[in-house]
Coordinates of N, CA, C and O in Angstrom, one line a residue:
M1 N -4.3 0.0 29.6 CA -3.0 0.6 29.1 C -2.0 0.6 30.2 O -0.9 1.2 30.1
I2 N -2.2 -0.2 31.2 CA -1.3 -0.3 32.3 C 0.1 -0.7 31.8 O 1.1 -0.1 32.1
Y3 N 0.1 -1.8 31.0 CA 1.4 -2.3 30.5 C 2.1 -1.3 29.6 O 3.3 -0.9 29.9
M4 N 1.4 -0.7 28.7 CA 2.1 0.3 27.8 C 2.6 1.5 28.5 O 3.6 2.1 28.2
N5 N 1.7 2.0 29.4 CA 2.1 3.2 30.2 C 3.3 2.9 31.1 O 4.2 3.7 31.1
T6 N 3.4 1.7 31.7 CA 4.5 1.3 32.5 C 5.8 1.2 31.6 O 6.9 1.6 32.0
W7 N 5.6 0.5 30.5 CA 6.8 0.3 29.6 C 7.3 1.7 29.2 O 8.5 1.9 29.1
T8 N 6.5 2.5 28.7 CA 6.8 3.9 28.3 C 7.6 4.6 29.4 O 8.6 5.3 29.2
S9 N 7.1 4.5 30.6 CA 7.6 5.2 31.7 C 9.0 4.7 32.1 O 10.0 5.4 32.4
I10 N 9.2 3.3 32.1 CA 10.5 2.8 32.3 C 11.5 3.1 31.2 O 12.7 3.4 31.5
A11 N 11.0 3.1 30.0 CA 11.9 3.5 28.8 C 12.3 5.0 29.0 O 13.5 5.3 28.8
T12 N 11.4 5.9 29.4 CA 11.7 7.3 29.7 C 12.7 7.4 30.8 O 13.7 8.1 30.7
F13 N 12.5 6.7 31.9 CA 13.5 6.7 33.0 C 14.8 6.2 32.6 O 15.8 6.8 32.9
T14 N 14.9 5.2 31.7 CA 16.2 4.7 31.2 C 16.8 5.7 30.3 O 18.1 5.9 30.4
N15 N 16.1 6.4 29.5 CA 16.7 7.5 28.7 C 17.3 8.6 29.6 O 18.4 9.1 29.3
Q16 N 16.6 8.9 30.7 CA 17.2 9.9 31.6 C 18.5 9.4 32.2 O 19.4 10.2 32.5
R17 N 18.6 8.1 32.5 CA 19.8 7.5 33.0 C 20.9 7.6 32.0 O 22.1 7.9 32.4
I18 N 20.6 7.4 30.7 CA 21.6 7.5 29.7 C 22.1 9.0 29.6 O 23.3 9.2 29.5
Q19 N 21.2 9.9 29.8 CA 21.6 11.4 29.8 C 22.5 11.6 31.0 O 23.5 12.4 30.9
E20 N 22.3 11.0 32.1 CA 23.1 11.1 33.3 C 24.5 10.5 33.1 O 25.5 11.0 33.5
I21 N 24.5 9.3 32.4 CA 25.8 8.7 32.1 C 26.7 9.6 31.3 O 27.9 9.8 31.6
V22 N 26.1 10.3 30.3 CA 26.8 11.2 29.4 C 27.2 12.5 30.3 O 28.4 12.9 30.2
A23 N 26.3 13.0 31.0 CA 26.5 14.2 31.8 C 27.6 14.1 32.8 O 28.4 15.0 33.1
N24 N 27.7 12.8 33.4 CA 28.7 12.6 34.4 C 30.1 12.2 33.7 O 31.0 11.8 34.5
G25 N 30.2 12.3 32.4 CA 31.4 12.0 31.8 C 31.9 10.5 31.7 O 33.0 10.2 31.5
V26 N 30.9 9.6 31.9 CA 31.2 8.2 31.9 C 31.5 7.7 30.5 O 32.5 7.0 30.3
T27 N 30.8 8.3 29.5 CA 31.1 8.0 28.1 C 30.4 9.1 27.3 O 29.4 9.6 27.7
P28 N 31.0 9.4 26.1 CA 30.4 10.4 25.2 C 29.0 10.0 24.7 O 28.7 8.8 24.5
A29 N 28.2 11.0 24.4 CA 26.8 10.8 23.9 C 26.8 10.0 22.6 O 25.9 9.2 22.4
N30 N 27.8 10.1 21.8 CA 27.9 9.3 20.5 C 28.4 7.9 20.7 O 28.5 7.2 19.7
S31 N 28.5 7.5 21.9 CA 29.0 6.1 22.2 C 28.0 5.2 22.9 O 28.3 4.0 23.1
V32 N 26.8 5.8 23.2 CA 25.8 5.0 24.0 C 24.4 5.1 23.4 O 24.1 6.3 23.0
L33 N 23.7 4.1 23.3 CA 22.4 4.1 22.7 C 21.3 3.4 23.7 O 21.7 2.4 24.4
M34 N 20.1 3.9 23.6 CA 19.0 3.2 24.2 C 18.8 1.9 23.4 O 18.8 2.0 22.1
F35 N 18.5 0.8 24.0 CA 18.4 -0.5 23.3 C 17.3 -1.3 23.8 O 17.2 -1.4 25.1
D36 N 16.5 -1.9 23.0 CA 15.4 -2.8 23.4 C 15.9 -4.2 23.4 O 16.0 -4.9 22.4
W37 N 16.3 -4.7 24.6 CA 16.9 -6.0 24.7 C 15.9 -7.1 24.2 O 16.4 -8.1 23.7
E38 N 14.6 -6.9 24.3 CA 13.7 -7.9 23.9 C 13.4 -8.0 22.4 O 12.8 -8.9 21.9
N39 N 14.0 -7.0 21.7 CA 13.8 -6.9 20.3 C 15.0 -7.4 19.5 O 15.1 -7.2 18.3
S40 N 16.0 -8.0 20.2 CA 17.2 -8.5 19.6 C 17.4 -9.9 20.0 O 17.3 -10.3 21.2
T41 N 17.7 -10.8 19.0 CA 17.9 -12.2 19.3 C 19.4 -12.5 19.3 O 19.8 -13.6 19.8
N42 N 20.3 -11.7 18.6 CA 21.7 -12.0 18.6 C 22.5 -10.8 19.0 O 22.6 -9.8 18.2
I43 N 23.1 -10.9 20.1 CA 23.8 -9.7 20.7 C 25.0 -9.3 19.8 O 25.4 -8.2 19.8
E44 N 25.5 -10.3 19.1 CA 26.7 -10.0 18.2 C 26.2 -9.1 17.0 O 27.1 -8.5 16.4
E45 N 24.9 -9.0 16.7 CA 24.4 -8.2 15.7 C 23.9 -6.8 16.2 O 23.5 -6.0 15.3
A46 N 24.0 -6.6 17.4 CA 23.6 -5.3 18.0 C 24.6 -4.2 17.6 O 25.7 -4.4 17.2
P47 N 24.1 -3.0 17.6 CA 25.0 -1.8 17.2 C 26.3 -1.8 18.0 O 26.3 -2.1 19.1
A48 N 27.3 -1.3 17.4 CA 28.7 -1.2 18.0 C 28.7 0.0 18.8 O 29.6 1.0 18.6
F49 N 28.0 0.1 19.9 CA 27.9 1.1 20.9 C 27.7 0.5 22.3 O 27.3 -0.7 22.4
H50 N 27.9 1.3 23.3 CA 27.4 0.9 24.6 C 25.9 0.8 24.6 O 25.3 1.8 24.1
L51 N 25.3 -0.2 25.1 CA 23.8 -0.3 25.0 C 23.2 -0.3 26.4 O 23.7 -1.0 27.3
V52 N 22.1 0.5 26.6 CA 21.4 0.5 27.9 C 19.9 0.5 27.6 O 19.5 1.3 26.7
G53 N 19.2 -0.4 28.2 CA 17.8 -0.4 27.9 C 17.0 -1.3 28.8 O 17.5 -2.2 29.5
P54 N 15.7 -1.2 28.9 CA 14.8 -2.0 29.7 C 14.5 -3.3 29.1 O 14.6 -3.5 27.9
A55 N 14.1 -4.3 30.0 CA 13.6 -5.6 29.5 C 12.8 -6.2 30.7 O 12.8 -5.7 31.8
S56 N 12.2 -7.3 30.3 CA 11.6 -8.2 31.3 C 10.6 -7.5 32.2 O 10.5 -7.8 33.4
L57 N 9.7 -6.7 31.6 CA 8.7 -6.1 32.4 C 7.7 -7.1 32.8 O 7.1 -7.8 32.0
G58 N 7.4 -7.1 34.1 CA 6.3 -8.0 34.6 C 5.4 -7.2 35.5 O 5.8 -6.3 36.2
I59 N 4.1 -7.4 35.3 CA 3.1 -6.6 36.1 C 2.1 -7.7 36.6 O 1.6 -8.5 36.0
E60 N 1.8 -7.4 38.0 CA 0.8 -8.3 38.6 C -0.1 -7.5 39.5 O 0.4 -6.7 40.2
E61 N -1.4 -7.7 39.3 CA -2.4 -7.0 40.1 C -2.4 -7.7 41.5 O -2.8 -8.8 41.5
V62 N -2.0 -7.0 42.6 CA -1.9 -7.6 43.9 C -3.2 -7.4 44.7 O -3.5 -8.1 45.6
S63 N -4.0 -6.4 44.3 CA -5.3 -6.1 44.8 C -5.9 -5.1 43.9 O -5.2 -4.5 43.0
P64 N -7.3 -5.0 43.9 CA -7.8 -4.1 42.9 C -7.2 -2.7 42.9 O -7.0 -2.0 43.8
G65 N -6.7 -2.4 41.7 CA -6.1 -1.1 41.4 C -4.6 -1.0 41.8 O -4.0 0.0 41.5
I66 N -4.0 -2.0 42.5 CA -2.7 -1.9 42.9 C -1.9 -3.0 42.2 O -2.2 -4.2 42.2
H67 N -0.8 -2.6 41.5 CA 0.0 -3.5 40.7 C 1.4 -3.5 41.2 O 2.1 -2.5 41.5
H68 N 2.0 -4.7 41.3 CA 3.4 -5.0 41.5 C 4.1 -5.0 40.1 O 3.6 -5.7 39.3
V69 N 5.2 -4.3 40.0 CA 5.9 -4.2 38.8 C 7.3 -4.6 39.0 O 7.9 -4.2 40.0
S70 N 7.8 -5.4 38.1 CA 9.3 -5.8 38.1 C 9.8 -5.6 36.7 O 9.1 -5.7 35.7
F71 N 11.1 -5.2 36.7 CA 11.8 -5.0 35.4 C 13.2 -5.0 35.6 O 13.7 -5.0 36.7
V72 N 14.0 -5.0 34.5 CA 15.4 -4.9 34.5 C 15.8 -3.8 33.5 O 15.1 -3.5 32.6
I73 N 17.0 -3.2 33.8 CA 17.7 -2.4 32.9 C 19.0 -3.0 32.6 O 19.8 -3.3 33.4
G74 N 19.1 -3.4 31.3 CA 20.3 -4.0 30.8 C 21.4 -3.0 30.4 O 21.2 -2.0 29.8
V75 N 22.7 -3.4 30.7 CA 23.9 -2.6 30.3 C 24.8 -3.5 29.5 O 25.1 -4.6 30.0
G76 N 25.1 -3.1 28.3 CA 26.0 -3.9 27.5 C 27.1 -3.0 27.0 O 26.8 -2.2 26.1
S77 N 28.3 -3.1 27.6 CA 29.4 -2.2 27.1 C 30.0 -2.8 25.9 O 30.1 -4.1 25.8
F78 N 30.6 -2.0 25.0 CA 31.2 -2.5 23.8 C 32.7 -2.2 23.8 O 33.1 -1.0 23.9
N79 N 33.5 -3.2 23.5 CA 34.9 -3.1 23.5 C 35.4 -2.2 24.6 O 36.2 -1.3 24.4
D80 N 35.1 -2.6 25.8 CA 35.4 -1.8 27.0 C 36.6 -2.4 27.8 O 36.3 -3.2 28.7
E81 N 37.7 -2.2 27.3 CA 38.9 -2.7 28.0 C 39.0 -2.4 29.4 O 38.9 -1.2 29.8
G82 N 39.1 -3.4 30.3 CA 39.1 -3.1 31.8 C 37.8 -2.9 32.4 O 37.7 -2.8 33.6
L83 N 36.7 -2.8 31.6 CA 35.3 -2.7 32.0 C 35.1 -1.5 32.9 O 34.1 -1.4 33.6
H84 N 35.9 -0.5 32.7 CA 35.7 0.7 33.6 C 34.4 1.4 33.3 O 33.6 1.8 34.2
T85 N 34.1 1.6 32.0 CA 32.9 2.3 31.6 C 31.7 1.4 32.0 O 30.7 1.9 32.5
H86 N 31.8 0.1 31.7 CA 30.7 -0.8 32.1 C 30.3 -0.7 33.6 O 29.1 -0.5 33.9
R87 N 31.3 -0.8 34.4 CA 31.0 -0.7 35.8 C 30.5 0.6 36.3 O 29.7 0.7 37.2
Q88 N 31.0 1.7 35.7 CA 30.4 3.0 36.0 C 29.0 3.1 35.6 O 28.1 3.7 36.4
M89 N 28.6 2.6 34.4 CA 27.2 2.6 34.0 C 26.3 1.8 34.9 O 25.2 2.2 35.3
V90 N 26.8 0.5 35.3 CA 26.0 -0.3 36.2 C 25.8 0.4 37.5 O 24.7 0.4 38.1
D91 N 26.9 1.0 38.0 CA 26.8 1.6 39.3 C 25.8 2.8 39.3 O 25.0 2.9 40.2
L92 N 25.8 3.6 38.3 CA 24.9 4.8 38.2 C 23.5 4.3 38.1 O 22.6 4.8 38.8
I93 N 23.2 3.3 37.3 CA 21.8 2.8 37.2 C 21.4 2.1 38.5 O 20.3 2.3 39.0
Y94 N 22.2 1.3 39.1 CA 21.9 0.6 40.3 C 21.5 1.6 41.4 O 20.5 1.5 42.0
N95 N 22.3 2.7 41.5 CA 22.0 3.7 42.5 C 20.7 4.5 42.3 O 20.2 5.1 43.1
S96 N 20.3 4.4 41.0 CA 19.1 5.2 40.6 C 17.8 4.4 40.8 O 16.7 5.0 40.7
V97 N 17.9 3.1 41.1 CA 16.7 2.3 41.3 C 16.6 1.6 42.7 O 16.1 0.6 42.8
K98 N 17.2 2.3 43.6 CA 17.2 1.8 45.0 C 15.8 1.9 45.6 O 15.0 2.8 45.1
S99 N 15.5 1.2 46.6 CA 14.3 1.2 47.3 C 13.9 2.7 47.7 O 14.7 3.4 48.2
G100 N 12.6 3.1 47.5 CA 12.2 4.4 47.8 C 12.1 5.3 46.6 O 11.5 6.4 46.6
T101 N 12.9 5.0 45.6 CA 12.9 5.8 44.3 C 11.5 5.9 43.7 O 10.8 4.8 43.6
R102 N 11.1 7.0 43.2 CA 9.8 7.1 42.5 C 10.1 7.4 41.1 O 10.9 8.3 40.8
I103 N 9.5 6.6 40.2 CA 9.6 6.8 38.8 C 8.3 7.3 38.3 O 7.2 6.8 38.6
A104 N 8.3 8.4 37.5 CA 7.1 9.1 37.0 C 6.5 8.1 36.0 O 7.1 7.4 35.2
V105 N 5.1 8.0 36.1 CA 4.4 7.2 35.2 C 3.7 8.1 34.2 O 3.0 9.1 34.5
Y106 N 3.9 7.8 32.9 CA 3.3 8.6 31.8 C 2.3 7.8 31.0 O 2.3 6.6 30.9
N107 N 1.3 8.6 30.5 CA 0.3 8.0 29.6 C 1.1 7.8 28.2 O 1.7 8.7 27.7
A108 N 1.1 6.6 27.8 CA 1.8 6.2 26.6 C 1.3 6.9 25.3 O 2.1 7.1 24.4
T109 N 0.1 7.4 25.3 CA -0.5 8.1 24.1 C -0.3 9.5 24.2 O 0.2 10.2 23.3
T110 N -0.5 10.2 25.4 CA -0.5 11.6 25.4 C 0.9 12.1 26.0 O 1.2 13.3 25.9
E111 N 1.6 11.2 26.5 CA 3.0 11.5 27.1 C 2.9 12.4 28.3 O 3.9 12.9 28.8
S112 N 1.7 12.5 28.9 CA 1.6 13.3 30.1 C 1.8 12.5 31.4 O 1.3 11.3 31.5
E113 N 2.4 13.0 32.4 CA 2.7 12.3 33.6 C 1.4 12.4 34.4 O 0.8 13.4 34.6
Y114 N 1.1 11.2 35.0 CA -0.1 11.1 35.8 C 0.0 10.3 37.1 O -1.0 10.3 37.9
S115 N 1.1 9.7 37.3 CA 1.2 8.9 38.5 C 2.7 8.6 38.7 O 3.5 9.2 38.1
W116 N 2.9 7.6 39.6 CA 4.3 7.2 39.9 C 4.4 5.7 40.2 O 3.4 5.1 40.7
L117 N 5.6 5.2 40.1 CA 5.9 3.8 40.5 C 6.9 4.0 41.6 O 8.0 4.5 41.4
K118 N 6.6 3.5 42.8 CA 7.5 3.6 43.9 C 8.3 2.2 44.1 O 7.7 1.2 44.3
L119 N 9.6 2.3 43.9 CA 10.4 1.1 44.0 C 10.6 0.7 45.4 O 10.6 1.4 46.4
T120 N 10.5 -0.7 45.6 CA 10.6 -1.3 46.9 C 11.9 -2.1 47.0 O 12.7 -2.1 46.1
D121 N 12.1 -2.7 48.2 CA 13.2 -3.6 48.4 C 13.3 -4.7 47.3 O 12.3 -5.1 46.8
G122 N 14.5 -5.1 47.0 CA 14.7 -6.1 46.1 C 15.6 -5.7 44.9 O 15.8 -6.5 44.0
T123 N 16.1 -4.5 44.9 CA 17.0 -4.1 43.8 C 18.3 -5.0 43.8 O 18.9 -5.2 44.8
G124 N 18.7 -5.4 42.6 CA 19.9 -6.3 42.5 C 20.6 -6.2 41.2 O 20.0 -5.7 40.2
V125 N 21.8 -6.6 41.2 CA 22.6 -6.6 39.9 C 22.9 -8.1 39.6 O 23.5 -8.8 40.5
A126 N 22.5 -8.6 38.5 CA 22.9 -9.9 38.1 C 24.4 -10.1 37.8 O 25.0 -9.1 37.4
P127 N 24.9 -11.3 37.9 CA 26.2 -11.5 37.5 C 26.5 -11.1 36.1 O 25.6 -11.3 35.2
M128 N 27.7 -10.7 35.8 CA 28.1 -10.3 34.4 C 28.2 -11.6 33.6 O 28.6 -12.7 34.0
T129 N 27.9 -11.4 32.3 CA 28.1 -12.4 31.3 C 28.8 -11.7 30.1 O 28.8 -10.4 30.1
R130 N 29.4 -12.4 29.2 CA 30.2 -11.8 28.1 C 29.8 -12.4 26.8 O 29.5 -13.6 26.7
S131 N 30.0 -11.6 25.8 CA 29.9 -12.1 24.4 C 31.3 -11.8 23.8 O 32.2 -11.4 24.6
N132 N 31.5 -12.0 22.6 CA 32.8 -11.7 22.0 C 33.3 -10.3 22.2 O 34.5 -10.0 22.3
T133 N 32.4 -9.3 22.0 CA 32.8 -7.9 22.1 C 32.1 -7.1 23.2 O 32.3 -5.9 23.3
R134 N 31.3 -7.8 24.0 CA 30.4 -7.0 24.9 C 30.3 -7.7 26.3 O 30.2 -8.9 26.4
A135 N 30.4 -6.9 27.3 CA 30.0 -7.3 28.7 C 28.6 -7.0 28.9 O 28.1 -6.0 28.5
L136 N 27.8 -7.9 29.5 CA 26.4 -7.7 29.8 C 26.0 -7.9 31.2 O 26.5 -8.8 31.9
Q137 N 25.2 -7.0 31.7 CA 24.7 -7.1 33.1 C 23.4 -6.5 33.2 O 23.0 -5.5 32.5
F138 N 22.5 -7.0 34.0 CA 21.1 -6.5 34.2 C 20.9 -6.1 35.6 O 21.2 -6.8 36.6
I139 N 20.3 -5.0 35.8 CA 19.9 -4.4 37.1 C 18.4 -4.6 37.3 O 17.7 -4.1 36.5
Q140 N 18.0 -5.4 38.3 CA 16.6 -5.7 38.5 C 16.0 -4.8 39.6 O 16.7 -4.5 40.6
A141 N 14.8 -4.3 39.4 CA 14.1 -3.5 40.3 C 12.6 -3.9 40.3 O 12.2 -4.4 39.4
E142 N 12.0 -3.5 41.4 CA 10.5 -3.8 41.5 C 9.9 -2.7 42.4 O 10.6 -2.1 43.2
G143 N 8.6 -2.6 42.2 CA 7.9 -1.6 43.0 C 6.4 -1.7 42.9 O 5.9 -2.7 42.2
L144 N 5.7 -0.8 43.4 CA 4.2 -0.7 43.4 C 3.8 0.5 42.6 O 4.3 1.6 42.8
L145 N 2.9 0.2 41.7 CA 2.3 1.3 40.8 C 1.2 1.9 41.6 O 0.3 1.3 42.2
D146 N 1.3 3.3 41.7 CA 0.3 4.0 42.5 C -1.1 3.7 42.0 O -1.4 3.6 40.8
P147 N -2.1 3.5 42.9 CA -3.5 3.2 42.5 C -4.1 4.2 41.6 O -5.1 3.9 40.9
L148 N -3.6 5.4 41.5 CA -4.2 6.4 40.5 C -3.9 6.0 39.1 O -4.6 6.5 38.2
A149 N -3.0 5.1 38.9 CA -2.7 4.6 37.6 C -3.8 3.7 37.1 O -4.1 3.5 36.0

């Protein structure tokens, strides 16, 4: 269950970042959604909201019981003239996944916290790309999953 537990934990972490985006007045709650980037093939068919969500989860066992984890959190702002909202969302998420950050790891079935993922050096923001109505950017992070996992 390492993969499902890690995916659930990163999705939970992302939802917490969305709550921070709203709490910090970046955008109203009714304008931003959690979005599964891997479950959509055409960005033009995505909901007409600002979208934030995880993607590209990779897990590698580097030694018995120790796993290296990499993932991205994508930000897609919608009709964001001047990209002010987009850049604030990217900045908030980037600052939340810097080296040393600990992300709680939850059991995907019971939803109970039982370990953590400690982020390591290598956090980055990919260059922006655009569609007709949306700016897109992905923040990449990586870390080590605690052996208790």
